[in-house]
Amino acid sequence: GPFYAGRPTPGLVDYALFPWAHRLPVFEHYRGASFAIPSNTPGLVAYHRWLAAMTQRPAVAKTLPPWDDYLAHIGRYADGSARSKVANAVRDGRDAHQYDDVKDDTSH
């Protein structure tokens, strides 16, 4: 099968890696073609087959937001306009746990 270790059904590894793999095209969208995951590379055939198989599973598909909605949401982080504790900390070059809501201005 297309899943980890050739299994016919997905397991823990597949479910753990899928959210990250599914979102990788965000980089291509916001940063350009040099961030694209090649689809014509023999070494990535199994990856693309796995990604398609995961996406087609009903239990997985129903958890995925519409792609355009997701891009619009994540775009605020790509262009620096997101307003959250994490976004503010990233703009300041700090980890989110270093950000103090009381001491630091979280309104920007």
PDB file of N, CA and C in Angstrom:
ATOM      1  N   GLY A   1       0.798  -1.190   0.000  1.00  0.00           N
ATOM      2  CA  GLY A   1       0.000   0.000   0.000  1.00  0.00           C
ATOM      3  C   GLY A   1       0.842   1.257   0.000  1.00  0.00           C
ATOM      4  N   PRO A   2       0.218   2.380  -0.125  1.00  0.00           N
ATOM      5  CA  PRO A   2       0.940   3.648  -0.214  1.00  0.00           C
ATOM      6  C   PRO A   2       1.354   4.247   1.129  1.00  0.00           C
ATOM      7  N   PHE A   3       0.942   3.604   2.223  1.00  0.00           N
ATOM      8  CA  PHE A   3       1.192   4.193   3.530  1.00  0.00           C
ATOM      9  C   PHE A   3       2.513   3.704   4.114  1.00  0.00           C
ATOM     10  N   TYR A   4       2.896   4.272   5.247  1.00  0.00           N
ATOM     11  CA  TYR A   4       4.180   3.970   5.862  1.00  0.00           C
ATOM     12  C   TYR A   4       4.399   2.462   5.950  1.00  0.00           C
ATOM     13  N   ALA A   5       5.606   2.053   5.597  1.00  0.00           N
ATOM     14  CA  ALA A   5       6.030   0.651   5.605  1.00  0.00           C
ATOM     15  C   ALA A   5       5.213  -0.209   4.642  1.00  0.00           C
ATOM     16  N   GLY A   6       4.610   0.426   3.633  1.00  0.00           N
ATOM     17  CA  GLY A   6       3.865  -0.317   2.626  1.00  0.00           C
ATOM     18  C   GLY A   6       2.521  -0.830   3.085  1.00  0.00           C
ATOM     19  N   ARG A   7       2.040  -0.323   4.186  1.00  0.00           N
ATOM     20  CA  ARG A   7       0.763  -0.789   4.721  1.00  0.00           C
ATOM     21  C   ARG A   7      -0.386  -0.362   3.825  1.00  0.00           C
ATOM     22  N   PRO A   8      -1.482  -1.129   3.830  1.00  0.00           N
ATOM     23  CA  PRO A   8      -2.649  -0.763   3.024  1.00  0.00           C
ATOM     24  C   PRO A   8      -3.523   0.300   3.688  1.00  0.00           C
ATOM     25  N   THR A   9      -3.315   0.535   4.974  1.00  0.00           N
ATOM     26  CA  THR A   9      -4.075   1.556   5.700  1.00  0.00           C
ATOM     27  C   THR A   9      -3.104   2.437   6.471  1.00  0.00           C
ATOM     28  N   PRO A  10      -3.474   3.687   6.714  1.00  0.00           N
ATOM     29  CA  PRO A  10      -2.551   4.575   7.427  1.00  0.00           C
ATOM     30  C   PRO A  10      -2.435   4.230   8.901  1.00  0.00           C
ATOM     31  N   GLY A  11      -1.289   4.563   9.436  1.00  0.00           N
ATOM     32  CA  GLY A  11      -1.036   4.360  10.856  1.00  0.00           C
ATOM     33  C   GLY A  11      -0.607   5.661  11.505  1.00  0.00           C
ATOM     34  N   LEU A  12      -0.056   5.567  12.684  1.00  0.00           N
ATOM     35  CA  LEU A  12       0.340   6.730  13.460  1.00  0.00           C
ATOM     36  C   LEU A  12       1.306   7.638  12.696  1.00  0.00           C
ATOM     37  N   VAL A  13       2.298   7.063  12.044  1.00  0.00           N
ATOM     38  CA  VAL A  13       3.278   7.857  11.306  1.00  0.00           C
ATOM     39  C   VAL A  13       2.591   8.664  10.212  1.00  0.00           C
ATOM     40  N   ASP A  14       1.691   8.036   9.473  1.00  0.00           N
ATOM     41  CA  ASP A  14       0.977   8.727   8.394  1.00  0.00           C
ATOM     42  C   ASP A  14       0.159   9.891   8.921  1.00  0.00           C
ATOM     43  N   TYR A  15      -0.581   9.652   9.988  1.00  0.00           N
ATOM     44  CA  TYR A  15      -1.428  10.709  10.552  1.00  0.00           C
ATOM     45  C   TYR A  15      -0.605  11.823  11.191  1.00  0.00           C
ATOM     46  N   ALA A  16       0.555  11.481  11.735  1.00  0.00           N
ATOM     47  CA  ALA A  16       1.401  12.504  12.349  1.00  0.00           C
ATOM     48  C   ALA A  16       2.063  13.402  11.300  1.00  0.00           C
ATOM     49  N   LEU A  17       2.454  12.833  10.177  1.00  0.00           N
ATOM     50  CA  LEU A  17       3.154  13.599   9.147  1.00  0.00           C
ATOM     51  C   LEU A  17       2.218  14.322   8.176  1.00  0.00           C
ATOM     52  N   PHE A  18       1.023  13.815   7.994  1.00  0.00           N
ATOM     53  CA  PHE A  18       0.135  14.373   6.980  1.00  0.00           C
ATOM     54  C   PHE A  18      -0.154  15.868   7.146  1.00  0.00           C
ATOM     55  N   PRO A  19      -0.499  16.370   8.322  1.00  0.00           N
ATOM     56  CA  PRO A  19      -0.817  17.799   8.413  1.00  0.00           C
ATOM     57  C   PRO A  19       0.317  18.691   7.911  1.00  0.00           C
ATOM     58  N   TRP A  20       1.536  18.290   8.170  1.00  0.00           N
ATOM     59  CA  TRP A  20       2.693  19.070   7.727  1.00  0.00           C
ATOM     60  C   TRP A  20       2.860  18.960   6.222  1.00  0.00           C
ATOM     61  N   ALA A  21       2.758  17.756   5.703  1.00  0.00           N
ATOM     62  CA  ALA A  21       2.916  17.543   4.261  1.00  0.00           C
ATOM     63  C   ALA A  21       1.807  18.248   3.479  1.00  0.00           C
ATOM     64  N   HIS A  22       0.604  18.199   3.991  1.00  0.00           N
ATOM     65  CA  HIS A  22      -0.526  18.830   3.315  1.00  0.00           C
ATOM     66  C   HIS A  22      -0.326  20.340   3.188  1.00  0.00           C
ATOM     67  N   ARG A  23       0.329  20.944   4.160  1.00  0.00           N
ATOM     68  CA  ARG A  23       0.487  22.392   4.179  1.00  0.00           C
ATOM     69  C   ARG A  23       1.762  22.889   3.491  1.00  0.00           C
ATOM     70  N   LEU A  24       2.650  22.003   3.097  1.00  0.00           N
ATOM     71  CA  LEU A  24       3.894  22.430   2.451  1.00  0.00           C
ATOM     72  C   LEU A  24       3.677  23.312   1.222  1.00  0.00           C
ATOM     73  N   PRO A  25       2.651  23.101   0.400  1.00  0.00           N
ATOM     74  CA  PRO A  25       2.452  23.981  -0.766  1.00  0.00           C
ATOM     75  C   PRO A  25       2.196  25.443  -0.407  1.00  0.00           C
ATOM     76  N   VAL A  26       1.933  25.738   0.845  1.00  0.00           N
ATOM     77  CA  VAL A  26       1.786  27.134   1.269  1.00  0.00           C
ATOM     78  C   VAL A  26       3.068  27.908   0.955  1.00  0.00           C
ATOM     79  N   PHE A  27       4.211  27.280   1.149  1.00  0.00           N
ATOM     80  CA  PHE A  27       5.483  27.946   0.871  1.00  0.00           C
ATOM     81  C   PHE A  27       5.588  28.332  -0.602  1.00  0.00           C
ATOM     82  N   GLU A  28       5.211  27.425  -1.470  1.00  0.00           N
ATOM     83  CA  GLU A  28       5.243  27.742  -2.902  1.00  0.00           C
ATOM     84  C   GLU A  28       4.302  28.901  -3.205  1.00  0.00           C
ATOM     85  N   HIS A  29       3.127  28.886  -2.624  1.00  0.00           N
ATOM     86  CA  HIS A  29       2.145  29.920  -2.896  1.00  0.00           C
ATOM     87  C   HIS A  29       2.649  31.303  -2.481  1.00  0.00           C
ATOM     88  N   TYR A  30       3.228  31.400  -1.288  1.00  0.00           N
ATOM     89  CA  TYR A  30       3.636  32.700  -0.767  1.00  0.00           C
ATOM     90  C   TYR A  30       5.101  33.059  -1.004  1.00  0.00           C
ATOM     91  N   ARG A  31       5.943  32.070  -1.294  1.00  0.00           N
ATOM     92  CA  ARG A  31       7.372  32.357  -1.456  1.00  0.00           C
ATOM     93  C   ARG A  31       7.899  32.061  -2.856  1.00  0.00           C
ATOM     94  N   GLY A  32       7.107  31.412  -3.697  1.00  0.00           N
ATOM     95  CA  GLY A  32       7.519  31.220  -5.079  1.00  0.00           C
ATOM     96  C   GLY A  32       7.831  29.789  -5.463  1.00  0.00           C
ATOM     97  N   ALA A  33       8.056  29.617  -6.762  1.00  0.00           N
ATOM     98  CA  ALA A  33       8.235  28.297  -7.359  1.00  0.00           C
ATOM     99  C   ALA A  33       9.448  27.549  -6.814  1.00  0.00           C
ATOM    100  N   SER A  34      10.442  28.266  -6.331  1.00  0.00           N
ATOM    101  CA  SER A  34      11.625  27.571  -5.796  1.00  0.00           C
ATOM    102  C   SER A  34      11.294  26.766  -4.545  1.00  0.00           C
ATOM    103  N   PHE A  35      10.119  26.991  -3.959  1.00  0.00           N
ATOM    104  CA  PHE A  35       9.690  26.238  -2.779  1.00  0.00           C
ATOM    105  C   PHE A  35       8.747  25.092  -3.135  1.00  0.00           C
ATOM    106  N   ALA A  36       8.508  24.880  -4.428  1.00  0.00           N
ATOM    107  CA  ALA A  36       7.597  23.819  -4.864  1.00  0.00           C
ATOM    108  C   ALA A  36       8.209  22.446  -4.606  1.00  0.00           C
ATOM    109  N   ILE A  37       7.361  21.496  -4.304  1.00  0.00           N
ATOM    110  CA  ILE A  37       7.806  20.111  -4.180  1.00  0.00           C
ATOM    111  C   ILE A  37       7.667  19.503  -5.569  1.00  0.00           C
ATOM    112  N   PRO A  38       8.767  19.104  -6.182  1.00  0.00           N
ATOM    113  CA  PRO A  38       8.694  18.602  -7.555  1.00  0.00           C
ATOM    114  C   PRO A  38       7.760  17.405  -7.688  1.00  0.00           C
ATOM    115  N   SER A  39       6.964  17.430  -8.734  1.00  0.00           N
ATOM    116  CA  SER A  39       6.047  16.307  -8.966  1.00  0.00           C
ATOM    117  C   SER A  39       6.587  15.361 -10.023  1.00  0.00           C
ATOM    118  N   ASN A  40       7.653  15.743 -10.698  1.00  0.00           N
ATOM    119  CA  ASN A  40       8.198  14.906 -11.774  1.00  0.00           C
ATOM    120  C   ASN A  40       9.533  14.265 -11.402  1.00  0.00           C
ATOM    121  N   THR A  41       9.820  14.199 -10.132  1.00  0.00           N
ATOM    122  CA  THR A  41      11.068  13.604  -9.649  1.00  0.00           C
ATOM    123  C   THR A  41      10.809  12.160  -9.232  1.00  0.00           C
ATOM    124  N   PRO A  42      11.541  11.208  -9.812  1.00  0.00           N
ATOM    125  CA  PRO A  42      11.299   9.794  -9.465  1.00  0.00           C
ATOM    126  C   PRO A  42      11.361   9.517  -7.961  1.00  0.00           C
ATOM    127  N   GLY A  43      12.237  10.205  -7.249  1.00  0.00           N
ATOM    128  CA  GLY A  43      12.370   9.985  -5.821  1.00  0.00           C
ATOM    129  C   GLY A  43      11.168  10.436  -5.002  1.00  0.00           C
ATOM    130  N   LEU A  44      10.288  11.240  -5.610  1.00  0.00           N
ATOM    131  CA  LEU A  44       9.123  11.746  -4.878  1.00  0.00           C
ATOM    132  C   LEU A  44       7.803  11.125  -5.337  1.00  0.00           C
ATOM    133  N   VAL A  45       7.873  10.135  -6.203  1.00  0.00           N
ATOM    134  CA  VAL A  45       6.652   9.475  -6.669  1.00  0.00           C
ATOM    135  C   VAL A  45       5.889   8.875  -5.499  1.00  0.00           C
ATOM    136  N   ALA A  46       6.584   8.174  -4.618  1.00  0.00           N
ATOM    137  CA  ALA A  46       5.926   7.543  -3.468  1.00  0.00           C
ATOM    138  C   ALA A  46       5.332   8.599  -2.531  1.00  0.00           C
ATOM    139  N   TYR A  47       6.034   9.713  -2.379  1.00  0.00           N
ATOM    140  CA  TYR A  47       5.521  10.795  -1.532  1.00  0.00           C
ATOM    141  C   TYR A  47       4.193  11.313  -2.074  1.00  0.00           C
ATOM    142  N   HIS A  48       4.142  11.608  -3.358  1.00  0.00           N
ATOM    143  CA  HIS A  48       2.916  12.143  -3.956  1.00  0.00           C
ATOM    144  C   HIS A  48       1.783  11.119  -3.942  1.00  0.00           C
ATOM    145  N   ARG A  49       2.129   9.850  -4.114  1.00  0.00           N
ATOM    146  CA  ARG A  49       1.110   8.794  -4.041  1.00  0.00           C
ATOM    147  C   ARG A  49       0.564   8.711  -2.619  1.00  0.00           C
ATOM    148  N   TRP A  50       1.449   8.792  -1.637  1.00  0.00           N
ATOM    149  CA  TRP A  50       1.029   8.768  -0.229  1.00  0.00           C
ATOM    150  C   TRP A  50       0.147   9.970   0.100  1.00  0.00           C
ATOM    151  N   LEU A  51       0.569  11.164  -0.328  1.00  0.00           N
ATOM    152  CA  LEU A  51      -0.188  12.377  -0.039  1.00  0.00           C
ATOM    153  C   LEU A  51      -1.583  12.294  -0.655  1.00  0.00           C
ATOM    154  N   ALA A  52      -1.675  11.822  -1.888  1.00  0.00           N
ATOM    155  CA  ALA A  52      -2.979  11.676  -2.539  1.00  0.00           C
ATOM    156  C   ALA A  52      -3.839  10.649  -1.817  1.00  0.00           C
ATOM    157  N   ALA A  53      -3.233   9.547  -1.411  1.00  0.00           N
ATOM    158  CA  ALA A  53      -3.988   8.500  -0.708  1.00  0.00           C
ATOM    159  C   ALA A  53      -4.510   9.010   0.629  1.00  0.00           C
ATOM    160  N   MET A  54      -3.704   9.776   1.335  1.00  0.00           N
ATOM    161  CA  MET A  54      -4.156  10.339   2.607  1.00  0.00           C
ATOM    162  C   MET A  54      -5.295  11.334   2.389  1.00  0.00           C
ATOM    163  N   THR A  55      -5.140  12.210   1.415  1.00  0.00           N
ATOM    164  CA  THR A  55      -6.146  13.234   1.138  1.00  0.00           C
ATOM    165  C   THR A  55      -7.482  12.627   0.734  1.00  0.00           C
ATOM    166  N   GLN A  56      -7.449  11.485   0.073  1.00  0.00           N
ATOM    167  CA  GLN A  56      -8.672  10.843  -0.408  1.00  0.00           C
ATOM    168  C   GLN A  56      -9.411  10.060   0.671  1.00  0.00           C
ATOM    169  N   ARG A  57      -8.796   9.862   1.793  1.00  0.00           N
ATOM    170  CA  ARG A  57      -9.477   9.135   2.868  1.00  0.00           C
ATOM    171  C   ARG A  57     -10.577  10.024   3.454  1.00  0.00           C
ATOM    172  N   PRO A  58     -11.814   9.529   3.524  1.00  0.00           N
ATOM    173  CA  PRO A  58     -12.918  10.358   4.021  1.00  0.00           C
ATOM    174  C   PRO A  58     -12.660  10.944   5.411  1.00  0.00           C
ATOM    175  N   ALA A  59     -12.069  10.175   6.305  1.00  0.00           N
ATOM    176  CA  ALA A  59     -11.810  10.667   7.658  1.00  0.00           C
ATOM    177  C   ALA A  59     -10.819  11.825   7.652  1.00  0.00           C
ATOM    178  N   VAL A  60      -9.904  11.834   6.705  1.00  0.00           N
ATOM    179  CA  VAL A  60      -8.926  12.916   6.587  1.00  0.00           C
ATOM    180  C   VAL A  60      -9.550  14.092   5.842  1.00  0.00           C
ATOM    181  N   ALA A  61     -10.189  13.807   4.728  1.00  0.00           N
ATOM    182  CA  ALA A  61     -10.743  14.864   3.876  1.00  0.00           C
ATOM    183  C   ALA A  61     -11.715  15.769   4.633  1.00  0.00           C
ATOM    184  N   LYS A  62     -12.507  15.186   5.529  1.00  0.00           N
ATOM    185  CA  LYS A  62     -13.491  16.019   6.227  1.00  0.00           C
ATOM    186  C   LYS A  62     -12.862  16.939   7.266  1.00  0.00           C
ATOM    187  N   THR A  63     -11.571  16.777   7.558  1.00  0.00           N
ATOM    188  CA  THR A  63     -10.897  17.665   8.495  1.00  0.00           C
ATOM    189  C   THR A  63     -10.187  18.822   7.798  1.00  0.00           C
ATOM    190  N   LEU A  64     -10.139  18.797   6.471  1.00  0.00           N
ATOM    191  CA  LEU A  64      -9.381  19.797   5.731  1.00  0.00           C
ATOM    192  C   LEU A  64     -10.245  20.994   5.365  1.00  0.00           C
ATOM    193  N   PRO A  65      -9.766  22.194   5.650  1.00  0.00           N
ATOM    194  CA  PRO A  65     -10.526  23.383   5.253  1.00  0.00           C
ATOM    195  C   PRO A  65     -10.397  23.573   3.743  1.00  0.00           C
ATOM    196  N   PRO A  66     -11.312  24.313   3.134  1.00  0.00           N
ATOM    197  CA  PRO A  66     -11.124  24.643   1.716  1.00  0.00           C
ATOM    198  C   PRO A  66      -9.767  25.332   1.543  1.00  0.00           C
ATOM    199  N   TRP A  67      -9.023  24.928   0.523  1.00  0.00           N
ATOM    200  CA  TRP A  67      -7.647  25.392   0.349  1.00  0.00           C
ATOM    201  C   TRP A  67      -7.556  26.922   0.257  1.00  0.00           C
ATOM    202  N   ASP A  68      -8.451  27.546  -0.498  1.00  0.00           N
ATOM    203  CA  ASP A  68      -8.413  29.010  -0.633  1.00  0.00           C
ATOM    204  C   ASP A  68      -8.666  29.702   0.706  1.00  0.00           C
ATOM    205  N   ASP A  69      -9.547  29.143   1.511  1.00  0.00           N
ATOM    206  CA  ASP A  69      -9.790  29.702   2.847  1.00  0.00           C
ATOM    207  C   ASP A  69      -8.541  29.574   3.709  1.00  0.00           C
ATOM    208  N   TYR A  70      -7.870  28.427   3.618  1.00  0.00           N
ATOM    209  CA  TYR A  70      -6.661  28.219   4.405  1.00  0.00           C
ATOM    210  C   TYR A  70      -5.566  29.193   3.969  1.00  0.00           C
ATOM    211  N   LEU A  71      -5.407  29.365   2.645  1.00  0.00           N
ATOM    212  CA  LEU A  71      -4.393  30.297   2.151  1.00  0.00           C
ATOM    213  C   LEU A  71      -4.668  31.720   2.621  1.00  0.00           C
ATOM    214  N   ALA A  72      -5.931  32.118   2.626  1.00  0.00           N
ATOM    215  CA  ALA A  72      -6.281  33.457   3.096  1.00  0.00           C
ATOM    216  C   ALA A  72      -5.945  33.610   4.579  1.00  0.00           C
ATOM    217  N   HIS A  73      -6.233  32.579   5.359  1.00  0.00           N
ATOM    218  CA  HIS A  73      -5.931  32.612   6.790  1.00  0.00           C
ATOM    219  C   HIS A  73      -4.421  32.698   7.035  1.00  0.00           C
ATOM    220  N   ILE A  74      -3.678  31.826   6.395  1.00  0.00           N
ATOM    221  CA  ILE A  74      -2.238  31.759   6.644  1.00  0.00           C
ATOM    222  C   ILE A  74      -1.518  32.932   6.002  1.00  0.00           C
ATOM    223  N   GLY A  75      -2.152  33.571   5.029  1.00  0.00           N
ATOM    224  CA  GLY A  75      -1.557  34.717   4.365  1.00  0.00           C
ATOM    225  C   GLY A  75      -1.250  35.857   5.311  1.00  0.00           C
ATOM    226  N   ARG A  76      -2.026  35.970   6.366  1.00  0.00           N
ATOM    227  CA  ARG A  76      -1.761  37.023   7.355  1.00  0.00           C
ATOM    228  C   ARG A  76      -0.411  36.817   8.036  1.00  0.00           C
ATOM    229  N   TYR A  77      -0.006  35.562   8.169  1.00  0.00           N
ATOM    230  CA  TYR A  77       1.311  35.286   8.733  1.00  0.00           C
ATOM    231  C   TYR A  77       2.394  35.522   7.684  1.00  0.00           C
ATOM    232  N   ALA A  78       2.089  35.198   6.433  1.00  0.00           N
ATOM    233  CA  ALA A  78       3.065  35.375   5.353  1.00  0.00           C
ATOM    234  C   ALA A  78       3.373  36.841   5.103  1.00  0.00           C
ATOM    235  N   ASP A  79       2.365  37.701   5.224  1.00  0.00           N
ATOM    236  CA  ASP A  79       2.610  39.122   4.943  1.00  0.00           C
ATOM    237  C   ASP A  79       2.848  39.956   6.206  1.00  0.00           C
ATOM    238  N   GLY A  80       2.854  39.310   7.364  1.00  0.00           N
ATOM    239  CA  GLY A  80       3.174  40.009   8.611  1.00  0.00           C
ATOM    240  C   GLY A  80       2.017  40.761   9.238  1.00  0.00           C
ATOM    241  N   SER A  81       0.792  40.518   8.763  1.00  0.00           N
ATOM    242  CA  SER A  81      -0.341  41.261   9.322  1.00  0.00           C
ATOM    243  C   SER A  81      -1.117  40.493  10.392  1.00  0.00           C
ATOM    244  N   ALA A  82      -0.712  39.273  10.687  1.00  0.00           N
ATOM    245  CA  ALA A  82      -1.409  38.482  11.712  1.00  0.00           C
ATOM    246  C   ALA A  82      -1.240  39.142  13.073  1.00  0.00           C
ATOM    247  N   ARG A  83      -2.286  39.088  13.871  1.00  0.00           N
ATOM    248  CA  ARG A  83      -2.256  39.671  15.207  1.00  0.00           C
ATOM    249  C   ARG A  83      -2.601  38.591  16.226  1.00  0.00           C
ATOM    250  N   SER A  84      -1.574  38.019  16.796  1.00  0.00           N
ATOM    251  CA  SER A  84      -1.737  37.007  17.838  1.00  0.00           C
ATOM    252  C   SER A  84      -0.465  37.022  18.677  1.00  0.00           C
ATOM    253  N   LYS A  85      -0.499  36.333  19.778  1.00  0.00           N
ATOM    254  CA  LYS A  85       0.679  36.272  20.642  1.00  0.00           C
ATOM    255  C   LYS A  85       1.865  35.683  19.866  1.00  0.00           C
ATOM    256  N   VAL A  86       1.617  34.622  19.127  1.00  0.00           N
ATOM    257  CA  VAL A  86       2.686  33.984  18.364  1.00  0.00           C
ATOM    258  C   VAL A  86       3.200  34.922  17.277  1.00  0.00           C
ATOM    259  N   ALA A  87       2.279  35.538  16.531  1.00  0.00           N
ATOM    260  CA  ALA A  87       2.699  36.444  15.454  1.00  0.00           C
ATOM    261  C   ALA A  87       3.504  37.616  16.000  1.00  0.00           C
ATOM    262  N   ASN A  88       3.060  38.186  17.099  1.00  0.00           N
ATOM    263  CA  ASN A  88       3.784  39.308  17.705  1.00  0.00           C
ATOM    264  C   ASN A  88       5.180  38.879  18.150  1.00  0.00           C
ATOM    265  N   ALA A  89       5.278  37.706  18.748  1.00  0.00           N
ATOM    266  CA  ALA A  89       6.575  37.216  19.209  1.00  0.00           C
ATOM    267  C   ALA A  89       7.511  36.969  18.029  1.00  0.00           C
ATOM    268  N   VAL A  90       6.987  36.394  16.955  1.00  0.00           N
ATOM    269  CA  VAL A  90       7.816  36.133  15.775  1.00  0.00           C
ATOM    270  C   VAL A  90       8.338  37.442  15.198  1.00  0.00           C
ATOM    271  N   ARG A  91       7.470  38.442  15.095  1.00  0.00           N
ATOM    272  CA  ARG A  91       7.906  39.743  14.575  1.00  0.00           C
ATOM    273  C   ARG A  91       8.999  40.359  15.450  1.00  0.00           C
ATOM    274  N   ASP A  92       8.953  40.091  16.759  1.00  0.00           N
ATOM    275  CA  ASP A  92       9.956  40.614  17.686  1.00  0.00           C
ATOM    276  C   ASP A  92      11.185  39.721  17.791  1.00  0.00           C
ATOM    277  N   GLY A  93      11.175  38.582  17.105  1.00  0.00           N
ATOM    278  CA  GLY A  93      12.315  37.676  17.150  1.00  0.00           C
ATOM    279  C   GLY A  93      12.420  36.887  18.435  1.00  0.00           C
ATOM    280  N   ARG A  94      11.282  36.652  19.074  1.00  0.00           N
ATOM    281  CA  ARG A  94      11.265  35.895  20.328  1.00  0.00           C
ATOM    282  C   ARG A  94      10.389  34.657  20.179  1.00  0.00           C
ATOM    283  N   ASP A  95      10.541  33.742  21.102  1.00  0.00           N
ATOM    284  CA  ASP A  95       9.633  32.605  21.185  1.00  0.00           C
ATOM    285  C   ASP A  95       8.342  33.085  21.840  1.00  0.00           C
ATOM    286  N   ALA A  96       7.227  32.449  21.498  1.00  0.00           N
ATOM    287  CA  ALA A  96       5.933  32.866  22.044  1.00  0.00           C
ATOM    288  C   ALA A  96       5.908  32.770  23.566  1.00  0.00           C
ATOM    289  N   HIS A  97       6.592  31.775  24.144  1.00  0.00           N
ATOM    290  CA  HIS A  97       6.576  31.650  25.606  1.00  0.00           C
ATOM    291  C   HIS A  97       7.354  32.780  26.284  1.00  0.00           C
ATOM    292  N   GLN A  98       8.157  33.518  25.520  1.00  0.00           N
ATOM    293  CA  GLN A  98       8.883  34.652  26.075  1.00  0.00           C
ATOM    294  C   GLN A  98       8.037  35.924  26.043  1.00  0.00           C
ATOM    295  N   TYR A  99       6.915  35.863  25.365  1.00  0.00           N
ATOM    296  CA  TYR A  99       6.053  37.034  25.217  1.00  0.00           C
ATOM    297  C   TYR A  99       5.132  37.145  26.421  1.00  0.00           C
ATOM    298  N   ASP A 100       5.090  38.283  27.033  1.00  0.00           N
ATOM    299  CA  ASP A 100       4.284  38.502  28.225  1.00  0.00           C
ATOM    300  C   ASP A 100       3.126  39.431  27.863  1.00  0.00           C
ATOM    301  N   ASP A 101       1.910  38.932  27.964  1.00  0.00           N
ATOM    302  CA  ASP A 101       0.734  39.716  27.590  1.00  0.00           C
ATOM    303  C   ASP A 101       0.587  40.994  28.418  1.00  0.00           C
ATOM    304  N   VAL A 102       1.042  40.966  29.649  1.00  0.00           N
ATOM    305  CA  VAL A 102       0.895  42.135  30.528  1.00  0.00           C
ATOM    306  C   VAL A 102       1.978  43.161  30.205  1.00  0.00           C
ATOM    307  N   LYS A 103       3.228  42.715  30.105  1.00  0.00           N
ATOM    308  CA  LYS A 103       4.352  43.624  29.886  1.00  0.00           C
ATOM    309  C   LYS A 103       4.478  44.069  28.422  1.00  0.00           C
ATOM    310  N   ASP A 104       4.141  43.165  27.499  1.00  0.00           N
ATOM    311  CA  ASP A 104       4.311  43.450  26.077  1.00  0.00           C
ATOM    312  C   ASP A 104       2.987  43.903  25.469  1.00  0.00           C
ATOM    313  N   ASP A 105       3.070  44.822  24.553  1.00  0.00           N
ATOM    314  CA  ASP A 105       1.881  45.329  23.872  1.00  0.00           C
ATOM    315  C   ASP A 105       1.397  44.287  22.871  1.00  0.00           C
ATOM    316  N   THR A 106       0.283  43.648  23.151  1.00  0.00           N
ATOM    317  CA  THR A 106      -0.262  42.624  22.251  1.00  0.00           C
ATOM    318  C   THR A 106      -1.315  43.200  21.310  1.00  0.00           C
ATOM    319  N   SER A 107      -1.449  44.522  21.284  1.00  0.00           N
ATOM    320  CA  SER A 107      -2.467  45.123  20.420  1.00  0.00           C
ATOM    321  C   SER A 107      -1.981  45.347  19.001  1.00  0.00           C
ATOM    322  N   HIS A 108      -0.684  45.175  18.745  1.00  0.00           N
ATOM    323  CA  HIS A 108      -0.150  45.397  17.384  1.00  0.00           C
ATOM    324  C   HIS A 108       0.079  44.114  16.642  1.00  0.00           C
TER     325      HIS A 108
END
